[in-house]
mmCIF file with all atom_site columns, C-alpha atoms and ligand atoms in Angstrom:
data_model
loop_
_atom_site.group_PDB
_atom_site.id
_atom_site.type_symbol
_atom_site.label_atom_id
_atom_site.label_alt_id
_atom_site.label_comp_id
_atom_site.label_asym_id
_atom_site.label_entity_id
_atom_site.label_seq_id
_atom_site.pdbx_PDB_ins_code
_atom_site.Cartn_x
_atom_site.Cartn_y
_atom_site.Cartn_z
_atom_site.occupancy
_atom_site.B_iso_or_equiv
_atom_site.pdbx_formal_charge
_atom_site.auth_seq_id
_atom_site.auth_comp_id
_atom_site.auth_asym_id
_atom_site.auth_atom_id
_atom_site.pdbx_PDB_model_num
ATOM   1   C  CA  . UNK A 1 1   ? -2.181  11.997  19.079  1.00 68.00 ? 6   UNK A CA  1
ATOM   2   C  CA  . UNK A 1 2   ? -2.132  9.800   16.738  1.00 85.00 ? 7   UNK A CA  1
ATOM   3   C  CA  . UNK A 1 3   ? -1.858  11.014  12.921  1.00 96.00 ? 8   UNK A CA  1
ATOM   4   C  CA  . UNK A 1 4   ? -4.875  9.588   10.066  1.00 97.00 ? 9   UNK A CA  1
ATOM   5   C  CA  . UNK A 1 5   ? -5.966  11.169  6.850   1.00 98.00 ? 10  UNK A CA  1
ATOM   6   C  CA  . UNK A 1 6   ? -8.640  9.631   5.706   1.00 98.00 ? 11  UNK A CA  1
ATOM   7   C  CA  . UNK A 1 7   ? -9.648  9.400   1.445   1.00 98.00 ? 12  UNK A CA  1
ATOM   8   C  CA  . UNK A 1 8   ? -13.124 8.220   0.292   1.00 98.00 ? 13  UNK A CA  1
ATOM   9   C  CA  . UNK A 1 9   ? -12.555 6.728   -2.865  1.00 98.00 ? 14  UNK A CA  1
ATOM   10  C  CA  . UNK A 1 10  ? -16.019 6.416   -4.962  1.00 98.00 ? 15  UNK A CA  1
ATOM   11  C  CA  . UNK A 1 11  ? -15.110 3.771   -7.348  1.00 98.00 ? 16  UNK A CA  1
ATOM   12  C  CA  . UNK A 1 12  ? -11.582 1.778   -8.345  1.00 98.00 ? 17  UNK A CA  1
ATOM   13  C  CA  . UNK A 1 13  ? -10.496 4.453   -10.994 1.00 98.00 ? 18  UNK A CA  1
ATOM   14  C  CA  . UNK A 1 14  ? -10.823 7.011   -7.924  1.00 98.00 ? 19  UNK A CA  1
ATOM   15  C  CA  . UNK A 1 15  ? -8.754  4.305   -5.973  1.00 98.00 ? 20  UNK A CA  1
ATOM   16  C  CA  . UNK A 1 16  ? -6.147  3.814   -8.757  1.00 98.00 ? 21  UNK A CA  1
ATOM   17  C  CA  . UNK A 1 17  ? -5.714  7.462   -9.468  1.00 98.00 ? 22  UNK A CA  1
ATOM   18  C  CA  . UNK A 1 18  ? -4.905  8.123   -5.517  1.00 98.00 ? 23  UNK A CA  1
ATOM   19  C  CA  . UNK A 1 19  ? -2.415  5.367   -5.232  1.00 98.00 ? 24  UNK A CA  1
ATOM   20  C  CA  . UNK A 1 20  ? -0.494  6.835   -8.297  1.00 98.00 ? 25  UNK A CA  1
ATOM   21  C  CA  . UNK A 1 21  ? -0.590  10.154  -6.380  1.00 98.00 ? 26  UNK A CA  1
ATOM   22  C  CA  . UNK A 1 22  ? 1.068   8.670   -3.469  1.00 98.00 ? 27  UNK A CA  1
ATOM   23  C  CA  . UNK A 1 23  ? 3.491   6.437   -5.534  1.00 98.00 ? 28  UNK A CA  1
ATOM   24  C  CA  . UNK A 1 24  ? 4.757   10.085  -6.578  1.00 98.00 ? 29  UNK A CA  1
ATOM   25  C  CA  . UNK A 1 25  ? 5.972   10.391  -3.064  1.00 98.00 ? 30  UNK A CA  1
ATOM   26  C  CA  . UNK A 1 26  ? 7.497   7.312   -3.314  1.00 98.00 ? 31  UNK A CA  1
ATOM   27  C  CA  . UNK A 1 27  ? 11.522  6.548   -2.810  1.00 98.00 ? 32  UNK A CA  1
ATOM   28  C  CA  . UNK A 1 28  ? 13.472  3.145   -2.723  1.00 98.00 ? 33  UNK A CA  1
ATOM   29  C  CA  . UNK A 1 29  ? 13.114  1.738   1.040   1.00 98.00 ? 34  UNK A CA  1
ATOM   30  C  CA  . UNK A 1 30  ? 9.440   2.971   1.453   1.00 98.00 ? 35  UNK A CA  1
ATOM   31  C  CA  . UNK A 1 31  ? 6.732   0.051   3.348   1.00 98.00 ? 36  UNK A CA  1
ATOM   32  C  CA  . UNK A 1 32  ? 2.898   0.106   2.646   1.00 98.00 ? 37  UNK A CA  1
ATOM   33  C  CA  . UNK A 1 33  ? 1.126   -1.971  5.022   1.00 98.00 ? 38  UNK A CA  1
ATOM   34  C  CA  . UNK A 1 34  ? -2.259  -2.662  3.450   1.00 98.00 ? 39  UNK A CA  1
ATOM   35  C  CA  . UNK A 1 35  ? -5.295  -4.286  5.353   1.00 98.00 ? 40  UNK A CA  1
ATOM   36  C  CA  . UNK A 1 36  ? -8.803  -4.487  4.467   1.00 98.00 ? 41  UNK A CA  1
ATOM   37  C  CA  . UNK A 1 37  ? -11.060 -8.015  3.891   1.00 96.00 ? 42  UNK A CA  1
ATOM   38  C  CA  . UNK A 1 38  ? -11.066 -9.462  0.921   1.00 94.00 ? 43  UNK A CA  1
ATOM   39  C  CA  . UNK A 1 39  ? -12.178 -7.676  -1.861  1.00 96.00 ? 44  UNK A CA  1
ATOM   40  C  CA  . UNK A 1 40  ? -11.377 -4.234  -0.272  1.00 98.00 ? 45  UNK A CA  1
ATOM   41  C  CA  . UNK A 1 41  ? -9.311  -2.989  -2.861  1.00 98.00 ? 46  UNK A CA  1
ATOM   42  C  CA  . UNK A 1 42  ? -5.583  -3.665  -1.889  1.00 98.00 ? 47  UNK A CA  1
ATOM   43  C  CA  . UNK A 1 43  ? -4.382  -4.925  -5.461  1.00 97.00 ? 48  UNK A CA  1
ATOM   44  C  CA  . UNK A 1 44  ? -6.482  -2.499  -7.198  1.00 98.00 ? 49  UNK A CA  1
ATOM   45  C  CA  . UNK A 1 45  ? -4.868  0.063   -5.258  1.00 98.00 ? 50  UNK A CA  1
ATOM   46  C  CA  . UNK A 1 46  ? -1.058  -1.452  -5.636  1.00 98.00 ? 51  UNK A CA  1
ATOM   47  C  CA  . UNK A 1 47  ? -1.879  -0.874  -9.351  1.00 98.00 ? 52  UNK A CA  1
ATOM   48  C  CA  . UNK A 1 48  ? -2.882  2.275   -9.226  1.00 98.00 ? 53  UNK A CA  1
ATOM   49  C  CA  . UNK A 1 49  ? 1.279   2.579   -7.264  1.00 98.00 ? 54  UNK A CA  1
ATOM   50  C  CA  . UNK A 1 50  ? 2.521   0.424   -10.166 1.00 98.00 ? 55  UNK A CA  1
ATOM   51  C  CA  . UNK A 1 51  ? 1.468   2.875   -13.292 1.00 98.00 ? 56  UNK A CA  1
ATOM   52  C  CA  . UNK A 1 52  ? 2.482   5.828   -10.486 1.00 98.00 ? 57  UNK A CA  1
ATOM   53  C  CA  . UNK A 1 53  ? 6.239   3.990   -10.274 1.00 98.00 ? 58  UNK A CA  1
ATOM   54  C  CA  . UNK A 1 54  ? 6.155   3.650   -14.174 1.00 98.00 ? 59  UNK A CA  1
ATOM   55  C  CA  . UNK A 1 55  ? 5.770   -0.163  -14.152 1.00 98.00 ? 60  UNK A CA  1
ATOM   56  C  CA  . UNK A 1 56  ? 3.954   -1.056  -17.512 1.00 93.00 ? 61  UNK A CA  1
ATOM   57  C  CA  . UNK A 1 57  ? 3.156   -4.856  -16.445 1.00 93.00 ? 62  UNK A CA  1
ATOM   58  C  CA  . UNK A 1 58  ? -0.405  -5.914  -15.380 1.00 93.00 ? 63  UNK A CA  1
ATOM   59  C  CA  . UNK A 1 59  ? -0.328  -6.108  -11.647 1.00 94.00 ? 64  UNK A CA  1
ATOM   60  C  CA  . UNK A 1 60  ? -2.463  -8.802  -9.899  1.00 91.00 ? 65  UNK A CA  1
ATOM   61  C  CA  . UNK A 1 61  ? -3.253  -10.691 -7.070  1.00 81.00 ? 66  UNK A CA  1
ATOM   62  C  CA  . UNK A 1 62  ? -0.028  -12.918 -6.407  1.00 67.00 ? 67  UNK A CA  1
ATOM   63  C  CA  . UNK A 1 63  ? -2.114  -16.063 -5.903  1.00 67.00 ? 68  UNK A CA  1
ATOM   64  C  CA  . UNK A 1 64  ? 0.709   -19.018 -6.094  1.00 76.00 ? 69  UNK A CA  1
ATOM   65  C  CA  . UNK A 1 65  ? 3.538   -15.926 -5.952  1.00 83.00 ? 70  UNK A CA  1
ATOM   66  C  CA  . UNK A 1 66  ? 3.711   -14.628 -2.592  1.00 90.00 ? 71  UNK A CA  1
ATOM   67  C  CA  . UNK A 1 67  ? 6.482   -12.171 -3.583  1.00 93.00 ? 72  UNK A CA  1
ATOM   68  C  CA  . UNK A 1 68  ? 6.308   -10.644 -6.885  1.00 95.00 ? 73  UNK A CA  1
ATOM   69  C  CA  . UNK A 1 69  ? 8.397   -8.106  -8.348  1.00 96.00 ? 74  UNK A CA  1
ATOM   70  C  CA  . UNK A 1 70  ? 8.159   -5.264  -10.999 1.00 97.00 ? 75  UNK A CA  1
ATOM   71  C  CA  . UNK A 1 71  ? 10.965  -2.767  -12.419 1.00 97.00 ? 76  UNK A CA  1
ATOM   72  C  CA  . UNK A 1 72  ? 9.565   0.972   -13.288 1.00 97.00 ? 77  UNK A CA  1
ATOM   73  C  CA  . UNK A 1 73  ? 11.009  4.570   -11.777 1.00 96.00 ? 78  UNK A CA  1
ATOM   74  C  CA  . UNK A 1 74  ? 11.687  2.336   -8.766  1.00 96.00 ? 79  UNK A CA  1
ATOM   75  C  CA  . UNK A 1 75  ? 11.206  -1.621  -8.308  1.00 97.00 ? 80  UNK A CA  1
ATOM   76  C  CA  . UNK A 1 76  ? 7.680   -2.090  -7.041  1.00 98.00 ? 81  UNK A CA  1
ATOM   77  C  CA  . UNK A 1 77  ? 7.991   -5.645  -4.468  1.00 97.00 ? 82  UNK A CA  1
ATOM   78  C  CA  . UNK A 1 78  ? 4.216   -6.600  -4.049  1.00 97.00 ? 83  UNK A CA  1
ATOM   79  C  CA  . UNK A 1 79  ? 3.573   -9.501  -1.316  1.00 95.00 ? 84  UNK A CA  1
ATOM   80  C  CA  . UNK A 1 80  ? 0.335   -11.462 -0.405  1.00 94.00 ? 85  UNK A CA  1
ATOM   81  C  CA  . UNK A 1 81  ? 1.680   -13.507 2.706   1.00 93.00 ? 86  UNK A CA  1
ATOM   82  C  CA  . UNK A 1 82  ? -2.304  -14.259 3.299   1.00 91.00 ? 87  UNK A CA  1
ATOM   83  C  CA  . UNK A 1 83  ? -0.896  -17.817 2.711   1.00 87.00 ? 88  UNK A CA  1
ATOM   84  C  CA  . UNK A 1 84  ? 2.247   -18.244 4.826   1.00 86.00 ? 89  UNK A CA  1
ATOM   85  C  CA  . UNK A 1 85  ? 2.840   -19.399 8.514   1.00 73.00 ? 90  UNK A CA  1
ATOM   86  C  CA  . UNK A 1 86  ? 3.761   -16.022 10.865  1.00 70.00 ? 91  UNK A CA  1
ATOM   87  C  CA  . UNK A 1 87  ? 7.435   -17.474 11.438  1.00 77.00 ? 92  UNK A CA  1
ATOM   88  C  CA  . UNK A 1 88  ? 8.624   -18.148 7.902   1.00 82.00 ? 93  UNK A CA  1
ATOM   89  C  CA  . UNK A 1 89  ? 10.912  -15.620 6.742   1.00 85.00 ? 94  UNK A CA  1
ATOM   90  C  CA  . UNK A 1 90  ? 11.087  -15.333 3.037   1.00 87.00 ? 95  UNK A CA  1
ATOM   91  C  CA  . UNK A 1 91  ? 13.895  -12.562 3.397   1.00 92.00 ? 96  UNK A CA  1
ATOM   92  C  CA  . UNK A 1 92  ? 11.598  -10.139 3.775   1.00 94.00 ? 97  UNK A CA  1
ATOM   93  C  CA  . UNK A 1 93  ? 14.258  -7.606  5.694   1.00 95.00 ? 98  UNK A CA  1
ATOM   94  C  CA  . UNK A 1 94  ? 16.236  -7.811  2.180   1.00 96.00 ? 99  UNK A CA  1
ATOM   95  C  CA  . UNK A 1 95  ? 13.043  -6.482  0.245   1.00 96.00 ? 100 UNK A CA  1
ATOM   96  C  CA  . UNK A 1 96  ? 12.408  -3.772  3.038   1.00 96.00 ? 101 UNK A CA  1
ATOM   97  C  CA  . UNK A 1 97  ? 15.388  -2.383  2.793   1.00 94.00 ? 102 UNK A CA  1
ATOM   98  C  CA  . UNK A 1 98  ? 16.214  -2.252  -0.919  1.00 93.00 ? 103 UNK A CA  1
ATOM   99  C  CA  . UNK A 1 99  ? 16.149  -0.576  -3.606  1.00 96.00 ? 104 UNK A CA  1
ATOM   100 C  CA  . UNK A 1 100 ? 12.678  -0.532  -4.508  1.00 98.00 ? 105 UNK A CA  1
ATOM   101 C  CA  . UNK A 1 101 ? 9.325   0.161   -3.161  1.00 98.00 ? 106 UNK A CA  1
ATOM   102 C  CA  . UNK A 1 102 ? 7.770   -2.856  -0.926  1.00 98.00 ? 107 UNK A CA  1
ATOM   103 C  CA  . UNK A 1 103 ? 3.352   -2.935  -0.694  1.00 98.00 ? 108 UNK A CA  1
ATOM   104 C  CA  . UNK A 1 104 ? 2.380   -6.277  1.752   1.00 97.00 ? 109 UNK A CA  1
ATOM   105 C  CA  . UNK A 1 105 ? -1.276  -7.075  1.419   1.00 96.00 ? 110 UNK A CA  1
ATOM   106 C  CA  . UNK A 1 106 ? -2.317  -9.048  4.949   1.00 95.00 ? 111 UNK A CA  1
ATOM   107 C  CA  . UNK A 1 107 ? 0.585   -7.602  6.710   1.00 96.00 ? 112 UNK A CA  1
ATOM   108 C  CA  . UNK A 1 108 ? -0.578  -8.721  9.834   1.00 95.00 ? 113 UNK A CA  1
ATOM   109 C  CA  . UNK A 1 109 ? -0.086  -12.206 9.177   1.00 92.00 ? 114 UNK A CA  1
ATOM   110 C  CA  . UNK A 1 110 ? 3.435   -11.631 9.639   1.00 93.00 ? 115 UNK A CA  1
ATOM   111 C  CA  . UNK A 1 111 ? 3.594   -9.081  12.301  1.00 92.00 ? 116 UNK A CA  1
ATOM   112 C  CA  . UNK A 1 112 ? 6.385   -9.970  13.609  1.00 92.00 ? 117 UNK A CA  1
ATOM   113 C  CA  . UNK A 1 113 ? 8.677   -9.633  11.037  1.00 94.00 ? 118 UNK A CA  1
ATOM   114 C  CA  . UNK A 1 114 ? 7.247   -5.934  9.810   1.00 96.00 ? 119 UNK A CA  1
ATOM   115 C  CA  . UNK A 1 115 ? 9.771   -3.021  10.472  1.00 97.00 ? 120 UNK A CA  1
ATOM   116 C  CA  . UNK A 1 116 ? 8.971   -0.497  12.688  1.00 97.00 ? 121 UNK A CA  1
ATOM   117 C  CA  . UNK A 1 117 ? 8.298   2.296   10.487  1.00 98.00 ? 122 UNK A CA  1
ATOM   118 C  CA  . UNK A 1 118 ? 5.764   1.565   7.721   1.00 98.00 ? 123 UNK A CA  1
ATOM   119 C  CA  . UNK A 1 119 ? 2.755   3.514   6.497   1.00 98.00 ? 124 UNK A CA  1
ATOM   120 C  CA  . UNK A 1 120 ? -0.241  1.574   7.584   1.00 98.00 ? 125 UNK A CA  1
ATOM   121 C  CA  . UNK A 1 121 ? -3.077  1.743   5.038   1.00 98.00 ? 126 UNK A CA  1
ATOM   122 C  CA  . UNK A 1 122 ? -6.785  0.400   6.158   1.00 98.00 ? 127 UNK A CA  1
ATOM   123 C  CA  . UNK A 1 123 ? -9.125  0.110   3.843   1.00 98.00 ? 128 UNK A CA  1
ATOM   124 C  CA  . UNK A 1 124 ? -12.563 -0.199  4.595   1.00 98.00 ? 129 UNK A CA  1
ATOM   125 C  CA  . UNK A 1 125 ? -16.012 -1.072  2.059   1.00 98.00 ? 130 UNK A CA  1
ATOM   126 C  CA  . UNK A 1 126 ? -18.764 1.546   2.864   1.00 98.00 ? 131 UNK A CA  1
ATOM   127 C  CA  . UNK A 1 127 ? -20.473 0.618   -0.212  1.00 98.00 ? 132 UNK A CA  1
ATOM   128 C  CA  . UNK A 1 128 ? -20.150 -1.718  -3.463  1.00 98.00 ? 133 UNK A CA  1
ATOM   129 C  CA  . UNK A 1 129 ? -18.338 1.129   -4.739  1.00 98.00 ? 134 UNK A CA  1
ATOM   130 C  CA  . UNK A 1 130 ? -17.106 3.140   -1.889  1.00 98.00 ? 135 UNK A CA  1
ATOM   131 C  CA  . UNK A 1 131 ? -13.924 2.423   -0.150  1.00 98.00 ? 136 UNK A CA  1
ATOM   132 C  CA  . UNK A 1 132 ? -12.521 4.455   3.059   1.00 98.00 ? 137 UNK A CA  1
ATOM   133 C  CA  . UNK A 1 133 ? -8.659  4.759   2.981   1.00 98.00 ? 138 UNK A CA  1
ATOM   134 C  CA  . UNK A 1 134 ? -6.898  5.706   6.067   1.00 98.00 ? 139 UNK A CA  1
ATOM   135 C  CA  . UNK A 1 135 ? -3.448  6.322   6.398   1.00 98.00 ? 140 UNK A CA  1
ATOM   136 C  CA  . UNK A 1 136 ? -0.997  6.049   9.525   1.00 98.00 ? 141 UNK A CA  1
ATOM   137 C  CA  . UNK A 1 137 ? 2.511   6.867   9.452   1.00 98.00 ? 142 UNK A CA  1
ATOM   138 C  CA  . UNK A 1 138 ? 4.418   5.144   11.896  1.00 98.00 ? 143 UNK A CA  1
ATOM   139 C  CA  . UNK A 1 139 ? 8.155   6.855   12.320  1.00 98.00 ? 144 UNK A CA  1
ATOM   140 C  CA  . UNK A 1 140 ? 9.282   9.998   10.731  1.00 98.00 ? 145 UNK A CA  1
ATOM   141 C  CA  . UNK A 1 141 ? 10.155  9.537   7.237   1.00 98.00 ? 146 UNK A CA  1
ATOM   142 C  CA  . UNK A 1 142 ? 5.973   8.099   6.899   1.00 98.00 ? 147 UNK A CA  1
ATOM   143 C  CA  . UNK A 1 143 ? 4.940   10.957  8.703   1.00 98.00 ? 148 UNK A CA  1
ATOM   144 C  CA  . UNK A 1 144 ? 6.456   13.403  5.971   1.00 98.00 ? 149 UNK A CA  1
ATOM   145 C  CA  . UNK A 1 145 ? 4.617   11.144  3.304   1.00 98.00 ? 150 UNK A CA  1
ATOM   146 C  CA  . UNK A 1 146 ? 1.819   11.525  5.187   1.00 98.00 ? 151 UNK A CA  1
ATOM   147 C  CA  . UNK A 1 147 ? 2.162   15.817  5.016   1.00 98.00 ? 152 UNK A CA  1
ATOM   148 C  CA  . UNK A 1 148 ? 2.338   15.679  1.681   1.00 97.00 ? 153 UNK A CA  1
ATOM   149 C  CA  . UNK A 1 149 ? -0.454  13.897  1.080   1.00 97.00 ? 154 UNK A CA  1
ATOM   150 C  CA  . UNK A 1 150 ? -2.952  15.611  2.991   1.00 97.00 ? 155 UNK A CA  1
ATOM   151 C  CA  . UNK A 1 151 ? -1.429  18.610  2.202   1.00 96.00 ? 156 UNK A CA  1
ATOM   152 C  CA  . UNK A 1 152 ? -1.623  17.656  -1.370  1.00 94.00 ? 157 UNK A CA  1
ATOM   153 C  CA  . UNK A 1 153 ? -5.479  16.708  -0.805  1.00 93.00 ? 158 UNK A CA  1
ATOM   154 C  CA  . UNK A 1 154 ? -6.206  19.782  0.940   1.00 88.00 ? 159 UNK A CA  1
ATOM   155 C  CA  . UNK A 1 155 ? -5.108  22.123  -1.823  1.00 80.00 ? 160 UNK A CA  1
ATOM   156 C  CA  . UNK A 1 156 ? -8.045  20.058  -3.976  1.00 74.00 ? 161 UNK A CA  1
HETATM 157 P  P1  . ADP B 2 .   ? -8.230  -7.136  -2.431  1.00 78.92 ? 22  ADP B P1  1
HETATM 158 O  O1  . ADP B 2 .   ? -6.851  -7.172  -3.028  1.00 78.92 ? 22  ADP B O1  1
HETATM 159 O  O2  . ADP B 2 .   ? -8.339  -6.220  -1.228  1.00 78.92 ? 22  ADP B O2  1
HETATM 160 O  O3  . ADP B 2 .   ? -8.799  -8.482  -2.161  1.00 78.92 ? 22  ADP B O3  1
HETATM 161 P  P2  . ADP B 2 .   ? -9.068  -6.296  -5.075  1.00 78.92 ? 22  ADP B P2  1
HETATM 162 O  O4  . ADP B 2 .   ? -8.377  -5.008  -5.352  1.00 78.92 ? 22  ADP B O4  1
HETATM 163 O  O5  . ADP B 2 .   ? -8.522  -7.534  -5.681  1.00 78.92 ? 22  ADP B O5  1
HETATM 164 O  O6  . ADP B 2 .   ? -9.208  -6.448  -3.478  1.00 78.92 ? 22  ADP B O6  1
HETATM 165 O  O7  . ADP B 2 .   ? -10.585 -6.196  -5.484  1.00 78.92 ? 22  ADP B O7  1
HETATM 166 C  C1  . ADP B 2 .   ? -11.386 -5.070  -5.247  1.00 78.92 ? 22  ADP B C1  1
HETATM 167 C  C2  . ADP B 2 .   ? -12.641 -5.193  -6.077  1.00 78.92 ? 22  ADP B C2  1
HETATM 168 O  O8  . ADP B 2 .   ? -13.561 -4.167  -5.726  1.00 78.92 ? 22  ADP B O8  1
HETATM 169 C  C3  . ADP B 2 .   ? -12.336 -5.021  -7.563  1.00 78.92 ? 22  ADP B C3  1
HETATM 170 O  O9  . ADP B 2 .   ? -13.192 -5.870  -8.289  1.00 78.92 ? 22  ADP B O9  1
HETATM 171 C  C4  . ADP B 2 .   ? -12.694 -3.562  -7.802  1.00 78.92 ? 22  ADP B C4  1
HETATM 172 O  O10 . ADP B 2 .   ? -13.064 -3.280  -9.142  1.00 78.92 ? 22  ADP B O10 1
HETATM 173 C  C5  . ADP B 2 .   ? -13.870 -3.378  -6.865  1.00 78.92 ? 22  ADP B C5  1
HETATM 174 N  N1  . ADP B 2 .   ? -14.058 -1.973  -6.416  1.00 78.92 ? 22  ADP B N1  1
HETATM 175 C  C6  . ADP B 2 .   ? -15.228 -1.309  -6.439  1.00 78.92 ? 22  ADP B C6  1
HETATM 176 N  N2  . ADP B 2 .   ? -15.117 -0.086  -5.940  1.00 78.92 ? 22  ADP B N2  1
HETATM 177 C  C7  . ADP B 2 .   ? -13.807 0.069   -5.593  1.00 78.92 ? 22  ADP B C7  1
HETATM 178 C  C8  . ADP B 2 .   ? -13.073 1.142   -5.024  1.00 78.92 ? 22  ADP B C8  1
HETATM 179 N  N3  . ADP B 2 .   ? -13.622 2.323   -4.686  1.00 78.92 ? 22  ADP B N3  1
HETATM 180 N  N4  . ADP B 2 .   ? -11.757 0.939   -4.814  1.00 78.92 ? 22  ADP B N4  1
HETATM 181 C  C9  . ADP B 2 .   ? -11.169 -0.248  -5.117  1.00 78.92 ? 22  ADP B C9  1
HETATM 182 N  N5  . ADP B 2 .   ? -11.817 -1.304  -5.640  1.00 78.92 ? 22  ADP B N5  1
HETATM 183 C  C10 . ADP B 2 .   ? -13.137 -1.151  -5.881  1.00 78.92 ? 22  ADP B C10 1
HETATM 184 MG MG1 . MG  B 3 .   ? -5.439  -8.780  -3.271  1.00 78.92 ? 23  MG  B MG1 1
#
């Protein structure tokens, strides 16, 4: 079966304040997947992981950037590939596996080069206001994130 908690967020300072609850959880190697259409709330919710990781900077959508990074607690590696071809490798392997913490916004438009384990996060508009988040671990070390969390939310 197939592990998902779901979080209704109610507005973006809901959204912001669960990301920085998760970015607790956070270590150096750790992938966040993040789909949704535009407008769903992926950068708002990679800032809400930026002031959780420490990072003071303003984080935005990396329009012209497709990979930008940030140093707080841990490097935060934020990448929009909404704009890139599936096959071209930016070195993304090198981000994945260093020393910080890596969020891709429109992961799926380079599939291919993803690693196995990630936590997946879709985000779906119910409402101008209302975003669903659900999250599912793929591999072990995202299923333990994924614990925490709900067990974290459950405790509420
Ligand atoms: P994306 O990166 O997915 O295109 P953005 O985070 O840039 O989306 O934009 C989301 C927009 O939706 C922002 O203007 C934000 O203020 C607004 N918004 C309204 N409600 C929410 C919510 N619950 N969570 C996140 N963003 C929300
Ligand atoms: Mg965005």
């Amino acid at each position: 079966m197939e592990a998902v908690f779901t979080y209704r967020s109610r507005n973006a300072v809901e959204t912001r304040a669960f990301a920085e609850r998760l970015a607790n959880l956070l270590q150096a190697g750790d992938v966040l997947a993040l789909t949704g259409d535009l407008g769903a709330g992926k950068t708002t919710f990679t800032q809400g992981l930026a002031t959780g990781l420490g990072i003071d900077d303003r984080v935005n959508s990396p329009t012209f950037t497709i990979i930008k990074e940030y140093q707080g607690r841990l490097p935060l590696y934020h990448m929009d590939v909404y704009r890139i071809g599936g096959s071209e490798d930016l070195g993304f392997e090198e981000y994945f596996a260093g020393d910080g913490v890596t969020v891709i916004e429109w992961p799926s438009m380079i599939k291919d080069q993803l690693p196995e384990e990630l936590l997946w996060i879709e985000i779906e508009s119910i409402s101008p206001d209302e975003r669903e988040f659900k999250l599912i671990p793929q591999g072990e070390r995202y299923m333990h994130i994924y614990k925490e969390i709900r067990d974290e939310y459950s405790r509420d």
